[in-house]
Coordinates of C-alpha atoms in Angstrom, one line a residue:
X1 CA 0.0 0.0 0.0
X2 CA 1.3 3.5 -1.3
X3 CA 1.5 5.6 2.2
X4 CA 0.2 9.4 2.2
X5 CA 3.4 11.5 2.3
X6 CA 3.7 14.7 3.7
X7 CA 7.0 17.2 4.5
X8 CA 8.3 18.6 7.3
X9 CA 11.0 20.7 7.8
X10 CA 13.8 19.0 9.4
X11 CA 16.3 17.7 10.5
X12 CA 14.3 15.0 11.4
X13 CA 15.4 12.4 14.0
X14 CA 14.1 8.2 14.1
X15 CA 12.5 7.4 17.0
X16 CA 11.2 10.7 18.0
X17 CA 7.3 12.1 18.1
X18 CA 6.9 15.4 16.3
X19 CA 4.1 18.0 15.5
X20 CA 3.3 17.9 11.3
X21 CA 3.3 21.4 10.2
X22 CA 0.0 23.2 10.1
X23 CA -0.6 22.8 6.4
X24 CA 0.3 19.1 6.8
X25 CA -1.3 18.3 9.9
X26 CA -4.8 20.3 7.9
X27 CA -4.1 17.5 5.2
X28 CA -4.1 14.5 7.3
X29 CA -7.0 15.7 9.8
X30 CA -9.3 17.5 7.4
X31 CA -8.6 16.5 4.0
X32 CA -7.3 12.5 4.4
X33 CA -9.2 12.4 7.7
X34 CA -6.8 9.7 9.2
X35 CA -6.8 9.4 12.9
X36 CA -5.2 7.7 15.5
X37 CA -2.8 4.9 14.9
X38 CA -2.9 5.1 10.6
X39 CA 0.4 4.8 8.7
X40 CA 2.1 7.5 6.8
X41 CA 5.2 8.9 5.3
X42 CA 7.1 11.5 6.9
X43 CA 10.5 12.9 5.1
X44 CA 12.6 16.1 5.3
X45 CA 13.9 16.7 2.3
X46 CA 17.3 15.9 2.9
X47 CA 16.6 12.6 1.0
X48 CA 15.6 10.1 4.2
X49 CA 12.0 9.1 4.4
X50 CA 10.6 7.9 7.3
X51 CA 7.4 5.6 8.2
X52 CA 5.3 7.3 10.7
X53 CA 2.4 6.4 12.2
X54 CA -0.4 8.8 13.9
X55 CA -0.2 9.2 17.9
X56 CA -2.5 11.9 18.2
X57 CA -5.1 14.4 16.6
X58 CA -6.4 17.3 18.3
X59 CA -8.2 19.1 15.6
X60 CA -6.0 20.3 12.8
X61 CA -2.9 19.5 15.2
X62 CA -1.2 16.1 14.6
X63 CA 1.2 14.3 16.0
X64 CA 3.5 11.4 14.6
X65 CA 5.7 9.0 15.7
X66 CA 8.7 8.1 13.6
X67 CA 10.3 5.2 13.1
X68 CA 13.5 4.9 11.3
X69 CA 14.7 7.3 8.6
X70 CA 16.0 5.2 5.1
X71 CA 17.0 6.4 1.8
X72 CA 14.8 7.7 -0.6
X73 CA 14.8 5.8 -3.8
X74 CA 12.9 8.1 -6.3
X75 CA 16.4 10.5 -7.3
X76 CA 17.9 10.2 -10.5
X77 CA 21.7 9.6 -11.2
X78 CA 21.3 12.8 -13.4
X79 CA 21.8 15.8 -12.1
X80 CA 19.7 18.5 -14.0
X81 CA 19.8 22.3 -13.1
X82 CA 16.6 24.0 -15.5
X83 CA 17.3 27.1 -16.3
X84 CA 13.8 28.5 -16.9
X85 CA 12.5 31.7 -18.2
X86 CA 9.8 33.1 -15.5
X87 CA 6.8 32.5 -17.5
X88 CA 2.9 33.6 -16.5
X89 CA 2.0 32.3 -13.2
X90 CA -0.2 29.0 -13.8
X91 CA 2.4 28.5 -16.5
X92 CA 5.5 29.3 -14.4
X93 CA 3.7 26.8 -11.7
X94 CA 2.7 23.9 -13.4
X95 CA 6.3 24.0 -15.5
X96 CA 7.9 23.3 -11.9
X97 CA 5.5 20.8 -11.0
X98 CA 6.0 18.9 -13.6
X99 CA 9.8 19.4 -13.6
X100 CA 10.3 18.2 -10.0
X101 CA 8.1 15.1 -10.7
X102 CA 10.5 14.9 -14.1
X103 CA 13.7 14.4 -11.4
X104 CA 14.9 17.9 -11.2
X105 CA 18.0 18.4 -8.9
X106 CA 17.8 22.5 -9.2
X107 CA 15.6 25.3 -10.9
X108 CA 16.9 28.5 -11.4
X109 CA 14.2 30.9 -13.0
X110 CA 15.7 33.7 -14.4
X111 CA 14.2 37.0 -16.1
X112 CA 15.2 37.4 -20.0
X113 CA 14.0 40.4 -22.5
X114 CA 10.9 38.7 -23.4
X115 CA 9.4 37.8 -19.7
X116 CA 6.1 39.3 -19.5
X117 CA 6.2 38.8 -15.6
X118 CA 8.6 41.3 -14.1
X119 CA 9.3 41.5 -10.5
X120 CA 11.3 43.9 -7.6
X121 CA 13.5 42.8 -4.5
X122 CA 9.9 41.9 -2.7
X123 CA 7.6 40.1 -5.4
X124 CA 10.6 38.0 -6.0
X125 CA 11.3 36.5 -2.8
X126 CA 7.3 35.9 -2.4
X127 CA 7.6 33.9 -5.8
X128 CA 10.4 32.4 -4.3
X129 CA 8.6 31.0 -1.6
X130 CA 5.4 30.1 -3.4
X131 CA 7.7 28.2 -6.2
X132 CA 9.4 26.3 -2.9
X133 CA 5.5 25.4 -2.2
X134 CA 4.6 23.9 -5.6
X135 CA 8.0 21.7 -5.5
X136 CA 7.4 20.6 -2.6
X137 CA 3.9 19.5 -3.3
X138 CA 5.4 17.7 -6.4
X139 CA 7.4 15.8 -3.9
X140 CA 4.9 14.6 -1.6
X141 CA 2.8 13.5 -4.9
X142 CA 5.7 12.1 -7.0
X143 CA 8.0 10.0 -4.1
X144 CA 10.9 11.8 -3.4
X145 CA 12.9 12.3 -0.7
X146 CA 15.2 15.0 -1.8
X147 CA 13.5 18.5 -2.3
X148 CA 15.0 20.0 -5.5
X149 CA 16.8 23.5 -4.9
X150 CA 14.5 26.5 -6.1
X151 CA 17.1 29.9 -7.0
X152 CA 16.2 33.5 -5.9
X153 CA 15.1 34.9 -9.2
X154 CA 18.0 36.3 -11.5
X155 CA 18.5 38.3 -14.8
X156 CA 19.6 35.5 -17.4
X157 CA 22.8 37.9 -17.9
X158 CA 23.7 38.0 -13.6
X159 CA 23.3 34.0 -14.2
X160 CA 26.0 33.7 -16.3
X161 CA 28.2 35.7 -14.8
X162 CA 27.7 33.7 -11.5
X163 CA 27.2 30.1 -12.0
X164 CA 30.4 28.4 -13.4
X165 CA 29.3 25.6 -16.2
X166 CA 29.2 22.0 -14.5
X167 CA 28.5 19.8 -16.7
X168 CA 26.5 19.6 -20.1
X169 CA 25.1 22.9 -21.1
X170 CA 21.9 22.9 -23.0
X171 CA 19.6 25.8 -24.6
X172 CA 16.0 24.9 -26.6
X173 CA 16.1 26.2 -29.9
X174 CA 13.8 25.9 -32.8
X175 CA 16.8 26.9 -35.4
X176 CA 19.6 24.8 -33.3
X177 CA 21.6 22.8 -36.4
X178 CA 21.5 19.4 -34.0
X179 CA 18.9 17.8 -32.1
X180 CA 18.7 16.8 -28.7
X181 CA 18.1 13.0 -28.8
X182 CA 20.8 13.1 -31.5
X183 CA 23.9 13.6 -28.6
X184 CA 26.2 11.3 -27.9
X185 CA 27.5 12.7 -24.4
X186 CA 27.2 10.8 -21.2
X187 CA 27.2 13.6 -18.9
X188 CA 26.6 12.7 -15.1
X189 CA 25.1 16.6 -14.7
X190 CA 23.2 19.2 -17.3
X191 CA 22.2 22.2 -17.0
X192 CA 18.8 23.2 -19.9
X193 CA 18.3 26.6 -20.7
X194 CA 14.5 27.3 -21.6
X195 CA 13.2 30.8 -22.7
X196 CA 9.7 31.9 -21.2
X197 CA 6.6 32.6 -23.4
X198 CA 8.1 33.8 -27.2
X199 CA 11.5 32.5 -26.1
X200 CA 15.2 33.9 -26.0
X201 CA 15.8 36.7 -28.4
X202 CA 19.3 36.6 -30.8
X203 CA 21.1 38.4 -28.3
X204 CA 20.3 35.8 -25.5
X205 CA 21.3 33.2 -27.6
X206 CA 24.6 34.6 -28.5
X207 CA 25.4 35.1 -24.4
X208 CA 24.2 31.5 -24.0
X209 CA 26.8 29.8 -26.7
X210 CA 29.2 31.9 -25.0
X211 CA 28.5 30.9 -21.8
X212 CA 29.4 27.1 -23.1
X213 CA 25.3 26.2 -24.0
X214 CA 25.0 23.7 -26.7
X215 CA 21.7 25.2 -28.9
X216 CA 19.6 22.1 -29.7
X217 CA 16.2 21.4 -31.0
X218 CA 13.1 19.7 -30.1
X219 CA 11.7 18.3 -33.4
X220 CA 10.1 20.6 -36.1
X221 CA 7.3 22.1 -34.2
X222 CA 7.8 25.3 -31.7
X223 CA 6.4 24.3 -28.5
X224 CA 5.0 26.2 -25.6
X225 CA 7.6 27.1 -22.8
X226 CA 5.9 24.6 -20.6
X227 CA 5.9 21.5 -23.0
X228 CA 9.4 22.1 -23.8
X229 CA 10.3 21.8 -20.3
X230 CA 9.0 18.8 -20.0
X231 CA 9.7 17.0 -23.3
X232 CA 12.9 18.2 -23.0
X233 CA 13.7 17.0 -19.7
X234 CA 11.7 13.1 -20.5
X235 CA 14.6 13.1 -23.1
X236 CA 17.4 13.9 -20.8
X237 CA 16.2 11.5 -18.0
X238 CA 15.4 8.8 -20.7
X239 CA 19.0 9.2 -22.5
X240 CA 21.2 9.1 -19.0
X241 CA 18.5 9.0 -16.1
X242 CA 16.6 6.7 -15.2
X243 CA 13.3 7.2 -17.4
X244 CA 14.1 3.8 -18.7

């Protein structure tokens, strides 16, 4: 039987009893309506799970008792960083959804010329945290253990100039010469580059391929921001991860 998973911030210790967090304990009480004594998975998202089971419920309040943290089994041996354009919100959301449940290690969302959403200092670090939400909702639903890494918000040009390449480097595009299922690398890490709605302009592109990203292609069609992420990423994981 599939247990009902739910996060809490850790780091969490076998053996103990601990308070869910309020929007996990509203889950399991008022959504799941589990009570006393009903199994569950409890994990911190430093990549140990741990089988719980209920002790007590006082209203929205629960509390569990943990039994011994293992390994989660759910990551892949592909390390992907997606660079993504900030696209529309519902967009923006149900790309990282998707892209967490698709095996993501990182996300960085940066800002190019063609964004329509634009954001200052404080609208940022509220995305921020409302991204951090939808991945790790992704993670209770999808089985993992290990809560992918979600980047403060960042002009594409301030992300090359601060994150050294490490390992493949990949940008979508629909002119790129090669395709992507065509590579023949075995990288152990890649970062993918994908523009938000109406994609990178020339002068992106350009800063990309200089900044050591590979242009590739998806096929003949142009695809929406959000498929592209996740096309692009079942090709990655089905290449060298473990979509196999």
């Amino acid at each position: 039987m599939r247990l009902n998973r739910i996060f809490c911030d850790g780091p969490l210790v076998g053996r103990t009893e601990i308070a869910l967090p309020a929007a996990g304990g509203y889950h399991v009480a008022r959504v799941l309506r589990m009570r006393e004594g009903a199994p569950l998975s409890v994990f911190d998202g430093s990549g140990q799970e741990f089988r719980a089971e209920i002790t007590r419920v006082e209203g929205d309040k629960v509390t569990v008792a943990l039994g011994d943290g293992t390994p989660g089994t759910a990551e892949s041996p592909l390390r992907i960083t997606l660079v993504q354009g900030v696209s529309r919100s519902e967009r923006m959301d149900w790309t990282l959804q998707k892209a967490t449940e698709l095996g993501v290690a990182a996300i960085a969302p940066v800002l190019t010329a063609r964004s329509v959403v634009r954001l200052d200092e404080k609208q940022a670090a509220k995305k921020r945290d409302h991204w951090k939400g939808i991945v790790i909702g992704a993670c209770e639903q999808c089985g993992r253990a290990k809560i992918p890494t979600v980047s403060p918000p960042v002009t594409l040009r301030e992300y090359f100039a601060t994150v050294r390449k490490d390992g493949l480097r990949l940008v979508l595009s629909p002119s790129a010469p090669a395709s992507l299922v065509g590579l023949a690398s075995m990288p152990s890490k890649a970062e993918l580059l994908i523009g938000p709605e109406g994609g990178l302009d020339d002068d992106e592109l350009h800063a990309a391929q200089k900044a050591g990203f590979m242009p590739v292609r998806l096929g003949p069609r142009v695809l929406r921001t959000e498929t592209a992420a996740v096309v692009a990423l079942s090709v990655l994981q089905g290449l060298w991860g473990d979509l196999q």
